[in-house]
PDB file of C-alpha atoms and ligand atoms in Angstrom:
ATOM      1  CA  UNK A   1     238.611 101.384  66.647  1.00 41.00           C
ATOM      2  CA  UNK A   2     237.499  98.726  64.077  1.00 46.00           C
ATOM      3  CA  UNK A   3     236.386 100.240  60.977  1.00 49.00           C
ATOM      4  CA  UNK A   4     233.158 100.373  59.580  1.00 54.00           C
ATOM      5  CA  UNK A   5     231.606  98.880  62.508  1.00 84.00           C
ATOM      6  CA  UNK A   6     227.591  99.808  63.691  1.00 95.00           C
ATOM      7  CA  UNK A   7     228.395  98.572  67.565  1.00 96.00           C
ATOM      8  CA  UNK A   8     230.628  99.931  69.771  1.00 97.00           C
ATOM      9  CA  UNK A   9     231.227  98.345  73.394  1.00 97.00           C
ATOM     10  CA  UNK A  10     232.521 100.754  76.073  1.00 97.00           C
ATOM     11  CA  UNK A  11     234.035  98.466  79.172  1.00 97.00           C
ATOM     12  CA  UNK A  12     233.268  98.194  82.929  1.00 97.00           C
ATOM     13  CA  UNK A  13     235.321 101.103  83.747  1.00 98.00           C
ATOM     14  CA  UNK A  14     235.315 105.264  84.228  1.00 98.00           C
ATOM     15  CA  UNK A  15     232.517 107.299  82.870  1.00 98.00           C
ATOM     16  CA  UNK A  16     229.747 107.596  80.303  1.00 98.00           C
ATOM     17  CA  UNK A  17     227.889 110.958  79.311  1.00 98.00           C
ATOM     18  CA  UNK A  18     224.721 110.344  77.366  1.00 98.00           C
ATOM     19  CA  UNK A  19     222.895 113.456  75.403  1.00 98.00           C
ATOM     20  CA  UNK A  20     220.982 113.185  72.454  1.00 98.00           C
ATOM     21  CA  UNK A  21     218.843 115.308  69.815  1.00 98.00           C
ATOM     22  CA  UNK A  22     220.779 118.651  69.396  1.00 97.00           C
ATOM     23  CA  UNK A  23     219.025 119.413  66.352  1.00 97.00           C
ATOM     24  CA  UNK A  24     221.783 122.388  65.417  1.00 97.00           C
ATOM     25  CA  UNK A  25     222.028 123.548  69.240  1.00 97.00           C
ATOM     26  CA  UNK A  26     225.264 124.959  69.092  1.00 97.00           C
ATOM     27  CA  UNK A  27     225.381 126.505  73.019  1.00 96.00           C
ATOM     28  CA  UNK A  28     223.923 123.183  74.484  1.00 97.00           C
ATOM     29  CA  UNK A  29     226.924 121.347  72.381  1.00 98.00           C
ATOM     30  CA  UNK A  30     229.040 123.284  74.410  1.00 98.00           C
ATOM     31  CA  UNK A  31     227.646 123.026  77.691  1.00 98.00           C
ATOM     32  CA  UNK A  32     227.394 119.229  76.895  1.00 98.00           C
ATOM     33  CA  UNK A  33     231.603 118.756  76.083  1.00 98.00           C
ATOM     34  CA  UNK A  34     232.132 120.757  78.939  1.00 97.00           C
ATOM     35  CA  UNK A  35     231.506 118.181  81.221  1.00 97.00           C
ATOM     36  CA  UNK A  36     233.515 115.500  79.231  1.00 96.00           C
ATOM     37  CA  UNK A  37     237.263 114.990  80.263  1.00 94.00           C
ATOM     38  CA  UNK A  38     238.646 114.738  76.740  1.00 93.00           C
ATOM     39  CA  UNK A  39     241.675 113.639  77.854  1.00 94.00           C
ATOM     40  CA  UNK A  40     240.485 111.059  80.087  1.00 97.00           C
ATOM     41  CA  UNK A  41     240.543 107.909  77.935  1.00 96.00           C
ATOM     42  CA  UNK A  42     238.028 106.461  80.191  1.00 98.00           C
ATOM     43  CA  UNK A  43     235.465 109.477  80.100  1.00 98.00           C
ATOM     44  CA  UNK A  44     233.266 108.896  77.407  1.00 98.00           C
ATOM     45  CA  UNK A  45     230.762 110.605  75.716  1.00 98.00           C
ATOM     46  CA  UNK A  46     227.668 109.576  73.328  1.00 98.00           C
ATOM     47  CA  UNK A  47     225.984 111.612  71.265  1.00 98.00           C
ATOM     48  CA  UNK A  48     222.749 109.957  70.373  1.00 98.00           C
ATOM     49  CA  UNK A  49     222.135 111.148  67.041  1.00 98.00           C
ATOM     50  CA  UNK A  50     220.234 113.625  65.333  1.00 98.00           C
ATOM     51  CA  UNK A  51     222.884 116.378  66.025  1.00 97.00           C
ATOM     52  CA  UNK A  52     222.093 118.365  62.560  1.00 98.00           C
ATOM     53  CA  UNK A  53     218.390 119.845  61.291  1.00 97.00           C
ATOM     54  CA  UNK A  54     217.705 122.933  63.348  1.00 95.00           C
ATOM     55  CA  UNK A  55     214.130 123.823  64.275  1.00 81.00           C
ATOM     56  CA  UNK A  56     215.927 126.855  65.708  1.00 76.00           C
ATOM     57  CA  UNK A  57     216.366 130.440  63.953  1.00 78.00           C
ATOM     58  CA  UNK A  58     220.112 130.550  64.150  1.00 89.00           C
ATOM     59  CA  UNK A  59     221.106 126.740  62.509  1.00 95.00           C
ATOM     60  CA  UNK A  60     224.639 125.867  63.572  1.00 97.00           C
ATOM     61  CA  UNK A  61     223.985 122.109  61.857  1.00 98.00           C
ATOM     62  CA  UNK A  62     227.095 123.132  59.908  1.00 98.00           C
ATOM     63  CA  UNK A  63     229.764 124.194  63.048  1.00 98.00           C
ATOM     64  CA  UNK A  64     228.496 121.042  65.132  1.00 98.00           C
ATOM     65  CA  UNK A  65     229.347 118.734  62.719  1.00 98.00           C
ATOM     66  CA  UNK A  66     232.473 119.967  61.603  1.00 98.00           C
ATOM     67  CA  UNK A  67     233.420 119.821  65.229  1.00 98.00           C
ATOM     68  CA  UNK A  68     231.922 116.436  65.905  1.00 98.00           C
ATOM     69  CA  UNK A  69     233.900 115.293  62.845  1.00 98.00           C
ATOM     70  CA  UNK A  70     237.068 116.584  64.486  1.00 98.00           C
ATOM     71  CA  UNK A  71     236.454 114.961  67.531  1.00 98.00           C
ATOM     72  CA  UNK A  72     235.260 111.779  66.468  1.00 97.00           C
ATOM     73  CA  UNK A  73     238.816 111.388  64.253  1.00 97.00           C
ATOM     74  CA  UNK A  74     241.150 112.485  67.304  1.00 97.00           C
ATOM     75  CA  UNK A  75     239.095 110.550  69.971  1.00 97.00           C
ATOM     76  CA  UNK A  76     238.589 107.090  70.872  1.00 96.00           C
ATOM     77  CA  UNK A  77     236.448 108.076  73.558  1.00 97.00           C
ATOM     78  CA  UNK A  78     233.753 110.068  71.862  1.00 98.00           C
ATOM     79  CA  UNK A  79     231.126 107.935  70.061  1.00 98.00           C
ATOM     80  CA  UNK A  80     228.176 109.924  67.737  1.00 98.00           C
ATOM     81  CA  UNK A  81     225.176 107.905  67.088  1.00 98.00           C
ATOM     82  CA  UNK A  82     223.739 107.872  63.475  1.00 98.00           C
ATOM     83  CA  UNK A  83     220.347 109.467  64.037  1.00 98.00           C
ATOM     84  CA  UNK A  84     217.271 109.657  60.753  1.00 98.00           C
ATOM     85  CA  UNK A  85     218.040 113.057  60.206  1.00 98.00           C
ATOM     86  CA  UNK A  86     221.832 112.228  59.370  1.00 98.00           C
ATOM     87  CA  UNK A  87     220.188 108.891  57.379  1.00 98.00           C
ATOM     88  CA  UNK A  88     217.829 111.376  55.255  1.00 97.00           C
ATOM     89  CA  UNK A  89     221.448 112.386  53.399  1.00 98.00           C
ATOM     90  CA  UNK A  90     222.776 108.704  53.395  1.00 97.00           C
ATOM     91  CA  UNK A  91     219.511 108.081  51.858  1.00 96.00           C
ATOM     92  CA  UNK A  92     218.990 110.926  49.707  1.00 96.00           C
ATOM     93  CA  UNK A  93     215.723 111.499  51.329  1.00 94.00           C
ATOM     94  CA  UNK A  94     213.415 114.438  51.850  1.00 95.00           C
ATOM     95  CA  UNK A  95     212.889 114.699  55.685  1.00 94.00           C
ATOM     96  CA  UNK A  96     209.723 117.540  56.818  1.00 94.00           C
ATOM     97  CA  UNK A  97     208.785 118.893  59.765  1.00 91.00           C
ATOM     98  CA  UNK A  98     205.510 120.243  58.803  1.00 89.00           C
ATOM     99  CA  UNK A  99     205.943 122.348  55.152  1.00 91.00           C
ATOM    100  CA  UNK A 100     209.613 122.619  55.440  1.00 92.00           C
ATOM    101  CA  UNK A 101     212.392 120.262  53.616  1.00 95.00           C
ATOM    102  CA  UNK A 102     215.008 119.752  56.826  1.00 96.00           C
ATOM    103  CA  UNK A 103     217.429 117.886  54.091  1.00 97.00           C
ATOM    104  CA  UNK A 104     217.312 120.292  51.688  1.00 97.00           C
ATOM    105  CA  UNK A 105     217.412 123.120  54.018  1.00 96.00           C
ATOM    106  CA  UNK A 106     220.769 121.614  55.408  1.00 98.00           C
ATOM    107  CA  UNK A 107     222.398 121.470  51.804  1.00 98.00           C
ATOM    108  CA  UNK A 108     221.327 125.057  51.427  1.00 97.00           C
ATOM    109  CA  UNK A 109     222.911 125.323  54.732  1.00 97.00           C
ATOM    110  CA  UNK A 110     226.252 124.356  53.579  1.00 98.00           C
ATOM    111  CA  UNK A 111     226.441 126.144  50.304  1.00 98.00           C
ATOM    112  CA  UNK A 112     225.838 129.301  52.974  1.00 97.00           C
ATOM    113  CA  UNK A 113     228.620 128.389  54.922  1.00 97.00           C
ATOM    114  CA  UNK A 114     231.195 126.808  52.641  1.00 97.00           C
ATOM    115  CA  UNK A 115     229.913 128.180  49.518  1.00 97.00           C
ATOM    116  CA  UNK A 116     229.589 125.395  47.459  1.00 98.00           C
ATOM    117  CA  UNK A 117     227.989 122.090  48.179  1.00 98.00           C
ATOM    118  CA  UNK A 118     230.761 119.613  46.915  1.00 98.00           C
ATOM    119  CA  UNK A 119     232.772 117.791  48.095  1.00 98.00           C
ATOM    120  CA  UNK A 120     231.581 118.762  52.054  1.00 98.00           C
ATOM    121  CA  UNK A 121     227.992 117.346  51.563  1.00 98.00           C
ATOM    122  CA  UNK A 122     230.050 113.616  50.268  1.00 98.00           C
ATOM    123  CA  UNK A 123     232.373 114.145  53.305  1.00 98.00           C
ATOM    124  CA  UNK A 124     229.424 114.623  55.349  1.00 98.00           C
ATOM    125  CA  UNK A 125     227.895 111.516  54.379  1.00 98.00           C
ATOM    126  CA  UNK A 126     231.200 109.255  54.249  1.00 97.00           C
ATOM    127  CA  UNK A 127     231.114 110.533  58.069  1.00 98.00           C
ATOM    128  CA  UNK A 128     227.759 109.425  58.794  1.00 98.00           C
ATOM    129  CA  UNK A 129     228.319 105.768  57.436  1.00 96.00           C
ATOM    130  CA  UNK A 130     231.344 105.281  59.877  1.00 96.00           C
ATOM    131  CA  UNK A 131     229.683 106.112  62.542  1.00 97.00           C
ATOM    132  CA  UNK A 132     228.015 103.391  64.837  1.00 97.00           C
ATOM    133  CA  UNK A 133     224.309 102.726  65.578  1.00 96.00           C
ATOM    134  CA  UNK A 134     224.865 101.481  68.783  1.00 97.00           C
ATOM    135  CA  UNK A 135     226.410 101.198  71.945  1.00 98.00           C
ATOM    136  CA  UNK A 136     226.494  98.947  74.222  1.00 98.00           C
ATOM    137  CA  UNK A 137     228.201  98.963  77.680  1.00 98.00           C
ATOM    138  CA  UNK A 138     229.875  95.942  79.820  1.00 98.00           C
ATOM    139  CA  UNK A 139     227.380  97.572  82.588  1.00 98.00           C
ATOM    140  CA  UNK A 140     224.200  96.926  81.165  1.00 98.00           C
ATOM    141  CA  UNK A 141     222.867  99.453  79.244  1.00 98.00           C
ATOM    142  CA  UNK A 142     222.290  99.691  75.028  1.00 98.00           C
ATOM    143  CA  UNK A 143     221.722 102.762  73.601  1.00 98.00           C
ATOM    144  CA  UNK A 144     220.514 103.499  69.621  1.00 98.00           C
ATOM    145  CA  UNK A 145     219.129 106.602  68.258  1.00 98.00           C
ATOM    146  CA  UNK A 146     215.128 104.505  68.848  1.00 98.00           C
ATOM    147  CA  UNK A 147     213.822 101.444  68.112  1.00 94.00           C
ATOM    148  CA  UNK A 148     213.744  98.559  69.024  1.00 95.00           C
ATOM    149  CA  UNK A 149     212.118  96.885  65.738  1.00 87.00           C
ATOM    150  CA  UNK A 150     210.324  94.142  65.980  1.00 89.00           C
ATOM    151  CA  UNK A 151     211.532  92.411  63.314  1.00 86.00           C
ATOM    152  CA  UNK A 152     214.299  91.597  65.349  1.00 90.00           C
ATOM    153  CA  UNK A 153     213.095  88.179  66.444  1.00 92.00           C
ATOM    154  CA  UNK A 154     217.168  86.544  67.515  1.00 93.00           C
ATOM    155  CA  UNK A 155     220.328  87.200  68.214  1.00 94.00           C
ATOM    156  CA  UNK A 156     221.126  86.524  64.735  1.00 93.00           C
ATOM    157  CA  UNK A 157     218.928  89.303  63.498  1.00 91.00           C
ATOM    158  CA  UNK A 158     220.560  91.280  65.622  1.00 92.00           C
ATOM    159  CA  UNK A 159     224.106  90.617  64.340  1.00 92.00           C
ATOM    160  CA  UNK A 160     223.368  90.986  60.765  1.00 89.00           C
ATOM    161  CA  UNK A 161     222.295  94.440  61.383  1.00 90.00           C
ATOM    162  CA  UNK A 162     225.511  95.245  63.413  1.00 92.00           C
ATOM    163  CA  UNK A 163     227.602  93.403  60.401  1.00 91.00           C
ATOM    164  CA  UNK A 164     225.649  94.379  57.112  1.00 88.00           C
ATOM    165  CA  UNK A 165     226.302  97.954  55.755  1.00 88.00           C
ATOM    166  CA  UNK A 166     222.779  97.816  54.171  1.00 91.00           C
ATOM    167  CA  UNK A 167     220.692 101.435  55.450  1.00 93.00           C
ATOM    168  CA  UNK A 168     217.605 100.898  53.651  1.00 91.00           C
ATOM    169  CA  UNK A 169     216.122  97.179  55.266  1.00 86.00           C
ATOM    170  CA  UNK A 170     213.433  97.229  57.929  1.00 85.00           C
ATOM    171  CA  UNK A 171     215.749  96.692  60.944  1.00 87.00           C
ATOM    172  CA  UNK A 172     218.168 100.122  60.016  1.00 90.00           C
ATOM    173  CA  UNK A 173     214.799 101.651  59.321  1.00 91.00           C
ATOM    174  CA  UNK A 174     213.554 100.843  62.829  1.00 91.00           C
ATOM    175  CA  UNK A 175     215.954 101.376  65.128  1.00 93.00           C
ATOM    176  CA  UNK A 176     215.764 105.358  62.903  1.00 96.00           C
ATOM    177  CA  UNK A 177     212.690 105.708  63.088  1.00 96.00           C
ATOM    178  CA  UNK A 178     210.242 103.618  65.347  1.00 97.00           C
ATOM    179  CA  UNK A 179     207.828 105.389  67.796  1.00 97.00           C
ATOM    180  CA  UNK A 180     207.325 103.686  71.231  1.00 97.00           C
ATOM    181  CA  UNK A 181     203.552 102.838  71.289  1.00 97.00           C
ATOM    182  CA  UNK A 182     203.239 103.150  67.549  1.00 96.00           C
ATOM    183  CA  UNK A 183     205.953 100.858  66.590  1.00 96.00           C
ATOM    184  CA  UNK A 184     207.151  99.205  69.603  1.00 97.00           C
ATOM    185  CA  UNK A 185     205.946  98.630  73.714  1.00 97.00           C
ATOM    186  CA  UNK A 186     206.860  98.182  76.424  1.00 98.00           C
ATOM    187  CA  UNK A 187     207.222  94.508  76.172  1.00 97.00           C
ATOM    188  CA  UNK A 188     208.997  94.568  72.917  1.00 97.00           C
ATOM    189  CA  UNK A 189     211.633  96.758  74.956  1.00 98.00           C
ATOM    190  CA  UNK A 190     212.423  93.649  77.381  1.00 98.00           C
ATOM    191  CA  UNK A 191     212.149  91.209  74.699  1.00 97.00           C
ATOM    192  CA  UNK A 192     215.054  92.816  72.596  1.00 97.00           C
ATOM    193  CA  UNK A 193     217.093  93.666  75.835  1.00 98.00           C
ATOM    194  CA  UNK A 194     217.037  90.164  76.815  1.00 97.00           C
ATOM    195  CA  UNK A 195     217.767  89.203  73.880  1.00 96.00           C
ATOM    196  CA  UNK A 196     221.057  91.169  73.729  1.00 96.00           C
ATOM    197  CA  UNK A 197     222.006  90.321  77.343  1.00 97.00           C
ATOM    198  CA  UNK A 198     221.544  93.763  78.502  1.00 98.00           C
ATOM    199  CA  UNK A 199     218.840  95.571  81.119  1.00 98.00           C
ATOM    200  CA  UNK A 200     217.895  99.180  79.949  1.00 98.00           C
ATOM    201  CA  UNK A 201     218.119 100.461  77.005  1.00 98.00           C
ATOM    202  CA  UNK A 202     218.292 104.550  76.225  1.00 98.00           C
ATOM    203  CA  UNK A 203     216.923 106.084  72.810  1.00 98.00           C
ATOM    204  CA  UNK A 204     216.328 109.635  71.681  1.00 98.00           C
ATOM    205  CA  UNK A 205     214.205 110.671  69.244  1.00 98.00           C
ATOM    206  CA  UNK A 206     211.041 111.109  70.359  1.00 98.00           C
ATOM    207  CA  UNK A 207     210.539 114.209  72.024  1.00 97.00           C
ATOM    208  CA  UNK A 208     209.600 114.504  75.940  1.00 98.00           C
ATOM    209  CA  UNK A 209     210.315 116.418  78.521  1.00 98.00           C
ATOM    210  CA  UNK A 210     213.573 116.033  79.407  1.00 98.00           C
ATOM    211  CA  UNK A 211     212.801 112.537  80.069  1.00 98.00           C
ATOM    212  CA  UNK A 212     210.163 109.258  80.307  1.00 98.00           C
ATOM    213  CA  UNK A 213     210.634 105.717  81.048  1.00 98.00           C
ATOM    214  CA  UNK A 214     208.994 104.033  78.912  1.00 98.00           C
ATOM    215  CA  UNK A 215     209.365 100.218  80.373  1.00 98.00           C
ATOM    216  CA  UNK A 216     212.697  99.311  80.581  1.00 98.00           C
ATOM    217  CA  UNK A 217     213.666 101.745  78.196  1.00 98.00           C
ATOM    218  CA  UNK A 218     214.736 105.611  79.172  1.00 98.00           C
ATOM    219  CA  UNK A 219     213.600 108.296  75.851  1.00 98.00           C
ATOM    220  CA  UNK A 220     216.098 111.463  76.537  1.00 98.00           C
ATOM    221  CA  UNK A 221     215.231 115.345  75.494  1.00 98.00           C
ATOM    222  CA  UNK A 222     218.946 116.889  76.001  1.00 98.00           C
ATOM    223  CA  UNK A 223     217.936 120.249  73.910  1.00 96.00           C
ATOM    224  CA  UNK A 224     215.299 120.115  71.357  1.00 94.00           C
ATOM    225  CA  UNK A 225     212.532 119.247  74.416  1.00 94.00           C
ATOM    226  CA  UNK A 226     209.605 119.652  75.503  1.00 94.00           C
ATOM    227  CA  UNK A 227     210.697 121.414  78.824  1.00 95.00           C
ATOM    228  CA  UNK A 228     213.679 120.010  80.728  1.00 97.00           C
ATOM    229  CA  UNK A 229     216.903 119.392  78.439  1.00 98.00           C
ATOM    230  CA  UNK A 230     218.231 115.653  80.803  1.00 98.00           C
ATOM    231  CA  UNK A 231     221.300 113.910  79.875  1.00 98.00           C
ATOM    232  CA  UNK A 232     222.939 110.685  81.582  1.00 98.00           C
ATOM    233  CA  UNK A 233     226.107 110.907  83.836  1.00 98.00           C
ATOM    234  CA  UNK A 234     226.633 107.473  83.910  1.00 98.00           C
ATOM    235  CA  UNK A 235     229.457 105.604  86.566  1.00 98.00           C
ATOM    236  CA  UNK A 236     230.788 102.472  84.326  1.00 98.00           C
ATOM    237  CA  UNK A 237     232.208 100.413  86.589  1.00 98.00           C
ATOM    238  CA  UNK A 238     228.669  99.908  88.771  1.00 98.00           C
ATOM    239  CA  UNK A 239     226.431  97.567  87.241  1.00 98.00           C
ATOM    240  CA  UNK A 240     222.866  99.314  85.840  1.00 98.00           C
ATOM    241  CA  UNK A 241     220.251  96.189  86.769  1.00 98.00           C
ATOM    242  CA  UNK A 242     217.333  97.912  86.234  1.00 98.00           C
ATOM    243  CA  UNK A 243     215.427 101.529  85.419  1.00 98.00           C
ATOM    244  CA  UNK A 244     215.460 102.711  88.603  1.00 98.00           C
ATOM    245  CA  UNK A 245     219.181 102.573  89.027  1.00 98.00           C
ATOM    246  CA  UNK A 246     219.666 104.516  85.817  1.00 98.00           C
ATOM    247  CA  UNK A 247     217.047 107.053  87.022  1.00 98.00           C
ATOM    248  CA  UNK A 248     219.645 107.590  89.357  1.00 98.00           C
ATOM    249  CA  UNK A 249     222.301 108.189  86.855  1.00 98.00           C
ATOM    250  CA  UNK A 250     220.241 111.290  84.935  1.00 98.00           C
ATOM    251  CA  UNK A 251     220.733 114.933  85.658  1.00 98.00           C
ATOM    252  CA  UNK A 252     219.254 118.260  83.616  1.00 96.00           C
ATOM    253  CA  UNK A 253     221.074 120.589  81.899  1.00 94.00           C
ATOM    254  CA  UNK A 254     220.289 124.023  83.780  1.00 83.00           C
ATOM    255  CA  UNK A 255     220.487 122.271  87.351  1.00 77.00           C
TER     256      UNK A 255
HETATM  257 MN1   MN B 301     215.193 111.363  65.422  1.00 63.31          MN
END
């Protein structure tokens, strides 16, 4: 895999699971990689950021990333999004959820586990630059953590996000951050996927239950939810046209 690279492009061929927003959900990890074939070069897996901040009791940020870390070196097959909760530590930003520092409470976390904070925080973040912010499959389906922005008005815009290493300009910001009504609708959705010559588009982030399409554009709850926990099981060699065939392609958790 090329290095530093922010898109990665999975071929017309085998499989594609799709999960997102673990948010330190160690058991759903599991059940998750139990349905990937590892060693099946063609069975991949994406991981659509936001994999570390817990809003549980029992935070297993820590174990999850080691192991994605692990993974992610030994497997050309399994692809982590960068979500904003990984960018608060690129950034050096404080991230709440209501009173309560989620940055700071995942330093503490690793002084905890590793007692001391250096050098694993600095690993941490090295990780979280290498890893891409989107992918993008020969089938027709692009996938990022949320967005899209709207400053993206061309294809141009859209490659100098995918070939800067900049994390602080409106477009990174976006596609971390952006709220569908809020920041983005339903016709900003087509506009962008047109623009990058593909039909749906799948985002985390924003938290439903299990699942909502949202135009052209699928918003997944695989764990942190607001009910259902869906993920994607996703055959690459059929071409996706439109939502309703990627409907198709979603299944829950506990089914
Ligand atoms: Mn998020």
């Amino acid at each position: 895999m090329d290095d530093n690279t922010r898109l990665t492009e999975l071929p017309s061929r085998g499989r594609l699971l799709v999960f997102t927003d673990l948010h330190g959900n160690l058991e759903d990890y599991r059940k998750y990689l139990e349905k990937w074939d590892s060693g099946d070069s063609d069975c991949h897996i994406v991981i659509d950021g936001d994999f570390i901040h817990s809003i549980y009791k029992e935070d297993c940020s820590v174990e999850i990333l080691d192991d994605i870390i692990d993974k992610f070196k030994m497997h050309d097959n399994f692809h982590p999004i960068l979500g904003n909760h990984e960018w608060s530590h690129i950034a050096n930003a404080n991230l709440f959820r209501g009173t309560v520092n989620q940055k700071k409470d995942f330093e503490n976390l690793i002084v905890e586990k590793k007692s001391s904070l250096e050098p694993y925080l600095s690993n941490y973040i090295n990780f979280f630059k290498a890893i891409p912010l989107f992918v993008k499959t020969e089938n027709g389906i692009f996938i990022s953590h949320t967005g899209p922005s709207r400053e993206i008005e061309n294809y141009e815009d859209f490659e100098f996000i995918v070939e800067d290493d900049d994390y602080y300009n409106e477009f990174v910001f976006s596609v971390l951050w952006a709220r569908p009504e809020k920041d983005y609708n339903e016709e900003d959705v087509s506009y962008f996927l047109k623009l990058i010559e593909s039909n749906v588009m799948v985002v985390g982030h924003t938290v439903v239950d299990g699942y909502e399409a949202f135009g052209n554009q699928l918003i997944l709850s695989s764990s942190f939810s607001r009910g259902r926990k869906c993920y994607l099981d996703i055959d690459l060699s059929r071409p996706i046209e439109n939502m309703d065939e990627l409907l198709k392609c979603l299944k829950c958790l506990d089914d």
